[in-house]
Tab-separated table of C-alpha atoms and ligand atoms in Angstrom:
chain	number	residue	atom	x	y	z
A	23	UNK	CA	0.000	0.000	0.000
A	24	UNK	CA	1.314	3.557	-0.999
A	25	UNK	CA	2.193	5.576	1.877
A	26	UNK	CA	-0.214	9.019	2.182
A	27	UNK	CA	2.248	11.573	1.919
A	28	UNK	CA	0.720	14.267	4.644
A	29	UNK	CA	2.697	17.052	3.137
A	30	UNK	CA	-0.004	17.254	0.901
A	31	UNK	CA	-2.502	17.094	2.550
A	32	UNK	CA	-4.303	18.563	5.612
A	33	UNK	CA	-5.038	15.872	7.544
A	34	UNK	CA	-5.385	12.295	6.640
A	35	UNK	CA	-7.421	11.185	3.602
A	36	UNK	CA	-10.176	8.653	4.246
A	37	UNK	CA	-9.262	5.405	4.611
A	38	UNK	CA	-9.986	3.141	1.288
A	39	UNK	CA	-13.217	1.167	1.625
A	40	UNK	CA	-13.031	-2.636	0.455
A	41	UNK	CA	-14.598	-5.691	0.425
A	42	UNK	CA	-13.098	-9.616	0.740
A	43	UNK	CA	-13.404	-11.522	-2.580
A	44	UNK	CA	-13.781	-15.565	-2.674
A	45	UNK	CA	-10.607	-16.858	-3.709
A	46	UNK	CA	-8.126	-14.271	-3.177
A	47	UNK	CA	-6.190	-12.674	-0.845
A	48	UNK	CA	-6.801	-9.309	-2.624
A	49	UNK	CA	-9.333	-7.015	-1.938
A	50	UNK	CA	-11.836	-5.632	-4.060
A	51	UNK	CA	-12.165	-1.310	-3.382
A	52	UNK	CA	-15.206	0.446	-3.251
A	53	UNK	CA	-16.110	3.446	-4.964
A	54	UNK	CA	-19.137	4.361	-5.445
A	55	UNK	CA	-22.795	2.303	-4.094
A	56	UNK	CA	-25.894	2.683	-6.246
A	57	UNK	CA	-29.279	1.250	-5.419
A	58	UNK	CA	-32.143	0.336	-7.336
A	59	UNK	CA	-35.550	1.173	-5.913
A	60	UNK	CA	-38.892	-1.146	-6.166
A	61	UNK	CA	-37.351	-3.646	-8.624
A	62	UNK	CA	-39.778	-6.406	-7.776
A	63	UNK	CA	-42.958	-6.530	-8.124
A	64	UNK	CA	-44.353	-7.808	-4.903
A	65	UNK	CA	-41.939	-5.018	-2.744
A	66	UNK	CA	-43.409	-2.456	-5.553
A	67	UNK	CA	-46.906	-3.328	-4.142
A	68	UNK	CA	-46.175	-3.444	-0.353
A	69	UNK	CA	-44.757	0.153	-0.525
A	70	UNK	CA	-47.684	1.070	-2.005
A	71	UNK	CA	-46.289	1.456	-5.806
A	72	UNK	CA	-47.575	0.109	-9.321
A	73	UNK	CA	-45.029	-2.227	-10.271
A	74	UNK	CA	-45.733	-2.023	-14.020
A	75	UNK	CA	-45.760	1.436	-15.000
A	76	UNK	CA	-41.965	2.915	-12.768
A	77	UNK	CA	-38.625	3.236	-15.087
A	78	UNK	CA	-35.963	2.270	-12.630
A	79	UNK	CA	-34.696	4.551	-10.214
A	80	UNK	CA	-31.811	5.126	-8.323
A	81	UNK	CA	-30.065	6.419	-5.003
A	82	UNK	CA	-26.195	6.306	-3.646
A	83	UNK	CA	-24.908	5.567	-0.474
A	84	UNK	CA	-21.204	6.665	0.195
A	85	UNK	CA	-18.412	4.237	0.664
A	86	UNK	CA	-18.791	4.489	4.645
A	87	UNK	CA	-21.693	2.517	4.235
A	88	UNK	CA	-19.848	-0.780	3.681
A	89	UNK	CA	-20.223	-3.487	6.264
A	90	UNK	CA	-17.514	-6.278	5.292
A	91	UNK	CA	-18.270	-9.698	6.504
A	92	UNK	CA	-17.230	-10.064	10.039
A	93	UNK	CA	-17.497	-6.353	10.831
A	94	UNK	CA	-19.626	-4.799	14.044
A	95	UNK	CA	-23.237	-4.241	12.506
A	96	UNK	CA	-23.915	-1.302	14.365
A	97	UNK	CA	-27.899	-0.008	15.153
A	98	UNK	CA	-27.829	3.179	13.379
A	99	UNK	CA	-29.061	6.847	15.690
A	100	UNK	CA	-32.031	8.906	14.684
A	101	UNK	CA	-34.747	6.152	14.063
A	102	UNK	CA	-37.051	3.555	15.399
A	103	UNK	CA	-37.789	1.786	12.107
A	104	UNK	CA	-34.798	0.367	10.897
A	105	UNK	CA	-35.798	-2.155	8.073
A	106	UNK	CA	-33.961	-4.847	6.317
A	107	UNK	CA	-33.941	-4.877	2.058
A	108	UNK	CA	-31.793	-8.317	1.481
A	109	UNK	CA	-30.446	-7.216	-2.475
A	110	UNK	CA	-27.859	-8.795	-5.310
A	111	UNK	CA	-25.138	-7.166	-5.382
A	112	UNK	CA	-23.460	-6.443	-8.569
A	113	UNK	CA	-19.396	-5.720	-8.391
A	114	UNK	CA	-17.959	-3.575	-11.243
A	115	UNK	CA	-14.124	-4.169	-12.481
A	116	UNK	CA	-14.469	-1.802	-15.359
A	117	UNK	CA	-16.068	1.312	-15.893
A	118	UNK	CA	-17.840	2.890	-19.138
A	119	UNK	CA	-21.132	5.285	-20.179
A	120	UNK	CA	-24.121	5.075	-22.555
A	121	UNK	CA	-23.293	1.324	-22.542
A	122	UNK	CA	-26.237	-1.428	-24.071
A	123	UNK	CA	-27.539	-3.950	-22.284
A	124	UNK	CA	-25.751	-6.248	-24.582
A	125	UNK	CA	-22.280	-4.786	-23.465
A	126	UNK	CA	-23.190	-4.363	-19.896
A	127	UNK	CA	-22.201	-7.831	-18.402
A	128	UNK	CA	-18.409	-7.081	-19.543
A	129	UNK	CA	-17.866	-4.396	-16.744
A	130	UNK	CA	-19.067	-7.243	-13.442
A	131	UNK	CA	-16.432	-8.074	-11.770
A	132	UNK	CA	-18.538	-10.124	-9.082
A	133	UNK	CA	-21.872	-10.573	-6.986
A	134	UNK	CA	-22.701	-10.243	-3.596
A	135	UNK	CA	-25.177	-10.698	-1.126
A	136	UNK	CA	-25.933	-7.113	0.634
A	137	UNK	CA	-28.196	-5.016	2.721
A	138	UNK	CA	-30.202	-1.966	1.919
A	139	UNK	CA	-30.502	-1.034	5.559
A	140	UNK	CA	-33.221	2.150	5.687
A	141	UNK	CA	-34.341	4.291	8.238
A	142	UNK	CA	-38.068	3.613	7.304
A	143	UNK	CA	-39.164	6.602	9.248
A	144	UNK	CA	-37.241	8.761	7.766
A	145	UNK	CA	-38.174	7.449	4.570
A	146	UNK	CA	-41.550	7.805	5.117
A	147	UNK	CA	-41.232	11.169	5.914
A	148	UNK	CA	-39.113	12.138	3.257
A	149	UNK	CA	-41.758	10.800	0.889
A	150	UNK	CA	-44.527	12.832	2.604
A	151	UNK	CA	-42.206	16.376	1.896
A	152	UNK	CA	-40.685	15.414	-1.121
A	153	UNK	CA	-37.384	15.310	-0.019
A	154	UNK	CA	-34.406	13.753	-0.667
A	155	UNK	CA	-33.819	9.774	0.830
A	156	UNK	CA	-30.234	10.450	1.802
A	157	UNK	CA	-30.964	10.754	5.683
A	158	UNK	CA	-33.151	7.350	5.483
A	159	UNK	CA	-30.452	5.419	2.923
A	160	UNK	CA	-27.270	6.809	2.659
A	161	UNK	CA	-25.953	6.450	6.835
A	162	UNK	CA	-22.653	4.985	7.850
A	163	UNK	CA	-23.341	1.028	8.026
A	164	UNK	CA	-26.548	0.867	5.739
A	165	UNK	CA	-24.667	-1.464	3.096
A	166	UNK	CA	-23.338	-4.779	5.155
A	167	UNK	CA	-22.412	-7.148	2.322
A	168	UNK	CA	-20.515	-10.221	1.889
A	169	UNK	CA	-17.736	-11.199	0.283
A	170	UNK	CA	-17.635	-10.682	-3.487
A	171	UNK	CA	-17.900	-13.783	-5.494
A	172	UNK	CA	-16.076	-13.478	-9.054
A	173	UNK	CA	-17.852	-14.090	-11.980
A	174	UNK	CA	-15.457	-16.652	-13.104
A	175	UNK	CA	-17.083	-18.849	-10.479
A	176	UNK	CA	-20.550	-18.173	-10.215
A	177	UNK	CA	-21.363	-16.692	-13.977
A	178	UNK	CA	-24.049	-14.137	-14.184
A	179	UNK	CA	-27.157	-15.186	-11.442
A	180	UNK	CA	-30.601	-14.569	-13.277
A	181	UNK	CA	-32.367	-16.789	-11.128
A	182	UNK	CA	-32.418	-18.571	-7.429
A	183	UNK	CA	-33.743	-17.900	-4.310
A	184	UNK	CA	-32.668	-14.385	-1.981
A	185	UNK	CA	-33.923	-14.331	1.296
A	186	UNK	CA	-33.414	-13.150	4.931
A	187	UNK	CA	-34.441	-14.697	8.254
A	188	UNK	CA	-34.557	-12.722	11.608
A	189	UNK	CA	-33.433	-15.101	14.319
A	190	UNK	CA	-34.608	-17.892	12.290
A	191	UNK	CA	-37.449	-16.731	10.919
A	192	UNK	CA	-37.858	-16.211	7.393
A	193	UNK	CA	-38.897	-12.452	6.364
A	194	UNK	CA	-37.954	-12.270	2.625
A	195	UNK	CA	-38.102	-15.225	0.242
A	196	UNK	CA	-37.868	-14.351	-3.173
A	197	UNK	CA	-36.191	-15.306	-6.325
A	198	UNK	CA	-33.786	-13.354	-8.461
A	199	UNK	CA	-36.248	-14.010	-11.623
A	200	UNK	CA	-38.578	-11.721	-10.050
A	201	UNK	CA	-36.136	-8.965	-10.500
A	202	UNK	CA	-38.211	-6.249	-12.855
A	203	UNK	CA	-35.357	-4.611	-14.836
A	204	UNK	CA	-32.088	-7.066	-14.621
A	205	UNK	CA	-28.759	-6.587	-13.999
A	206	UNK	CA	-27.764	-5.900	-18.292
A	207	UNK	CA	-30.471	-3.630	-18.295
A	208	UNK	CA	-29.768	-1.918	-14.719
A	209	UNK	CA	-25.915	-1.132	-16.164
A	210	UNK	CA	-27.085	0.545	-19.329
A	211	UNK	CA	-29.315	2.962	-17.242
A	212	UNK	CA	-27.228	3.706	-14.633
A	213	UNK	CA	-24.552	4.374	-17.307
A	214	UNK	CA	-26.756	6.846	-19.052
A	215	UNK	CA	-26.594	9.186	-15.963
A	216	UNK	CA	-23.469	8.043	-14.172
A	217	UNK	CA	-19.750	6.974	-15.973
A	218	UNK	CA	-19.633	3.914	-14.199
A	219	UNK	CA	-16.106	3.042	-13.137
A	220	UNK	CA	-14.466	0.136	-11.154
A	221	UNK	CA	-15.526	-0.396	-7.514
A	222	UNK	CA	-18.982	0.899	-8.321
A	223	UNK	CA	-21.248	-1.265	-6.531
A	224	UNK	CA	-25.095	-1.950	-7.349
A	225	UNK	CA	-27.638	-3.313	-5.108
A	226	UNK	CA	-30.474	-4.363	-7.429
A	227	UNK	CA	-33.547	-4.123	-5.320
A	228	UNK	CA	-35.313	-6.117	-2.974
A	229	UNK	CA	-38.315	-8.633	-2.799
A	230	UNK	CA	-40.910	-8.530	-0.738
A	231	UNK	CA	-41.310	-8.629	2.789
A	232	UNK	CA	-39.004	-6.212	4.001
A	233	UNK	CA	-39.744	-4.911	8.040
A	234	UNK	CA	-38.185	-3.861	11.601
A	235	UNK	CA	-35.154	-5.031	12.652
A	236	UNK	CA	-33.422	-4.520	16.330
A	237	UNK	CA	-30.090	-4.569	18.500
A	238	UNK	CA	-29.680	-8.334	18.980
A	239	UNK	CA	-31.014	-9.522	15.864
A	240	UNK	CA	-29.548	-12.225	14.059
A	241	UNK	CA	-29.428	-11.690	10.808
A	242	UNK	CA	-29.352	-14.475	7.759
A	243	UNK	CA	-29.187	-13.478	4.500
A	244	UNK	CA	-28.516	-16.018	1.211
A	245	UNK	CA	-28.710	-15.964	-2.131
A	246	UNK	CA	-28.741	-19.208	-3.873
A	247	UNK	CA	-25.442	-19.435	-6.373
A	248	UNK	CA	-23.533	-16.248	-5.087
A	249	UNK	CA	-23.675	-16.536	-1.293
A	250	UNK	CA	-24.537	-15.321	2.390
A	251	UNK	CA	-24.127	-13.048	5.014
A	252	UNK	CA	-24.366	-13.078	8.577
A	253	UNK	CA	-24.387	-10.904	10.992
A	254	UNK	CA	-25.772	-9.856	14.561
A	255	UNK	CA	-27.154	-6.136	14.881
A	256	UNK	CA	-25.561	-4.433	17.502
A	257	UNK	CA	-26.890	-2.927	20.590
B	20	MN	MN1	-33.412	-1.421	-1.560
């Protein structure tokens, strides 16, 4: 690792964000996180939404939100509806704009099984004023995720079950078919209004039945064909 060289700088950059990948000793870095909202159907309708007539959407979350496997899942301040959204995660090696679906594939490094942890309350209110989602999405620790599983291994998932359990008890069982625009087609959007680059991260949505979560919870999260995560909320 290059040494920071604090001549130039004020005070110390922050730190480099990464993730473990299966395989490898070497670490995949984060750069960016974007999110999908209401990509399946059944999560559409439970927020309220009509699945069928929404382009996709998007919102970011900044590195800081990165939970590695292993790492203290903390319970986040300022809410009393913290909600789990068990997502694929899609891990970019290669960056590009205005790409087609058809290209889109090239850039994945990797998947990963993740977390869109929201502050539902927030949300809600947000929603009611029209503003921005940042304060309900975008908080330090919203994105645990697993390792990152290369593509090499797993190939491109289209379809298998994602769910999550809550000390044992199963709260989201859905399959990645259900997924309303998929991961070629996510890519050439989210090129259209980002240059995607390497490290980008995408969490692709999340099926339906998403709810409360609290300090002490165990958390189990699996896709079938890319992975799990683990973790216990803390207090
Ligand atoms: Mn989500």
């Amino acid at each position: 690792m290059t040494e920071v060289d604090l001549t130039e700088y004020l005070f110390h950059p922050a730190p480099v964000v990464s993730l473990p990948v299966r395989g490898t000793a070497a670490l995949f870095p984060v750069r960016r996180i974007f999110c999908v909202g209401r990509n399946y159907a059944d999560h559409a309708r439970e927020m309220g939404h009509d699945p069928d007539r929404e382009q996709p959407f998007f919102f970011t979350k900044p590195p800081e939100a990165v939970v590695a496997p292993g790492d203290p899942l903390p319970y986040p301040p300022a809410t009393r509806d913290l909600h789990h959204e068990v997502e694929l995660v899609v891990a970019l090696a290669q960056g590009g704009r205005d790409l087609s679906a058809d290209d889109a594939l090239e850039l994945v490094f990797g998947y990963a099984v993740g977390v869109d942890l929201t502050r539902r309350d927030l949300q809600a209110e947000a929603k009611k004023l029209g503003r921005p989602w940042d304060s309900a999405k975008a908080f330090a620790g919203s994105a645990p995720c697993s390792e990152i599983v290369p593509v090499e291994r797993i190939g491109h998932p289209t379809r298998g079950r994602i769910a999550l359990s809550v000390d044992e008890e199963v709260r989201q069982d859905g399959d990645l078919a259900q997924m309303i625009w998929k991961t070629p087609e996510i890519l050439a959007e989210l090129s259209k209004l980002w240059t995607l680059a390497p490290g980008d991260l995408i969490f692709t949505g999340t099926p339906a039945g998403v709810g409360p979560i609290s300090a002490g919870d165990r958390l189990d999260c699996e896709i079938e064909g890319v992975g799990s995560y683990t973790a216990r909320v803390a207090g």
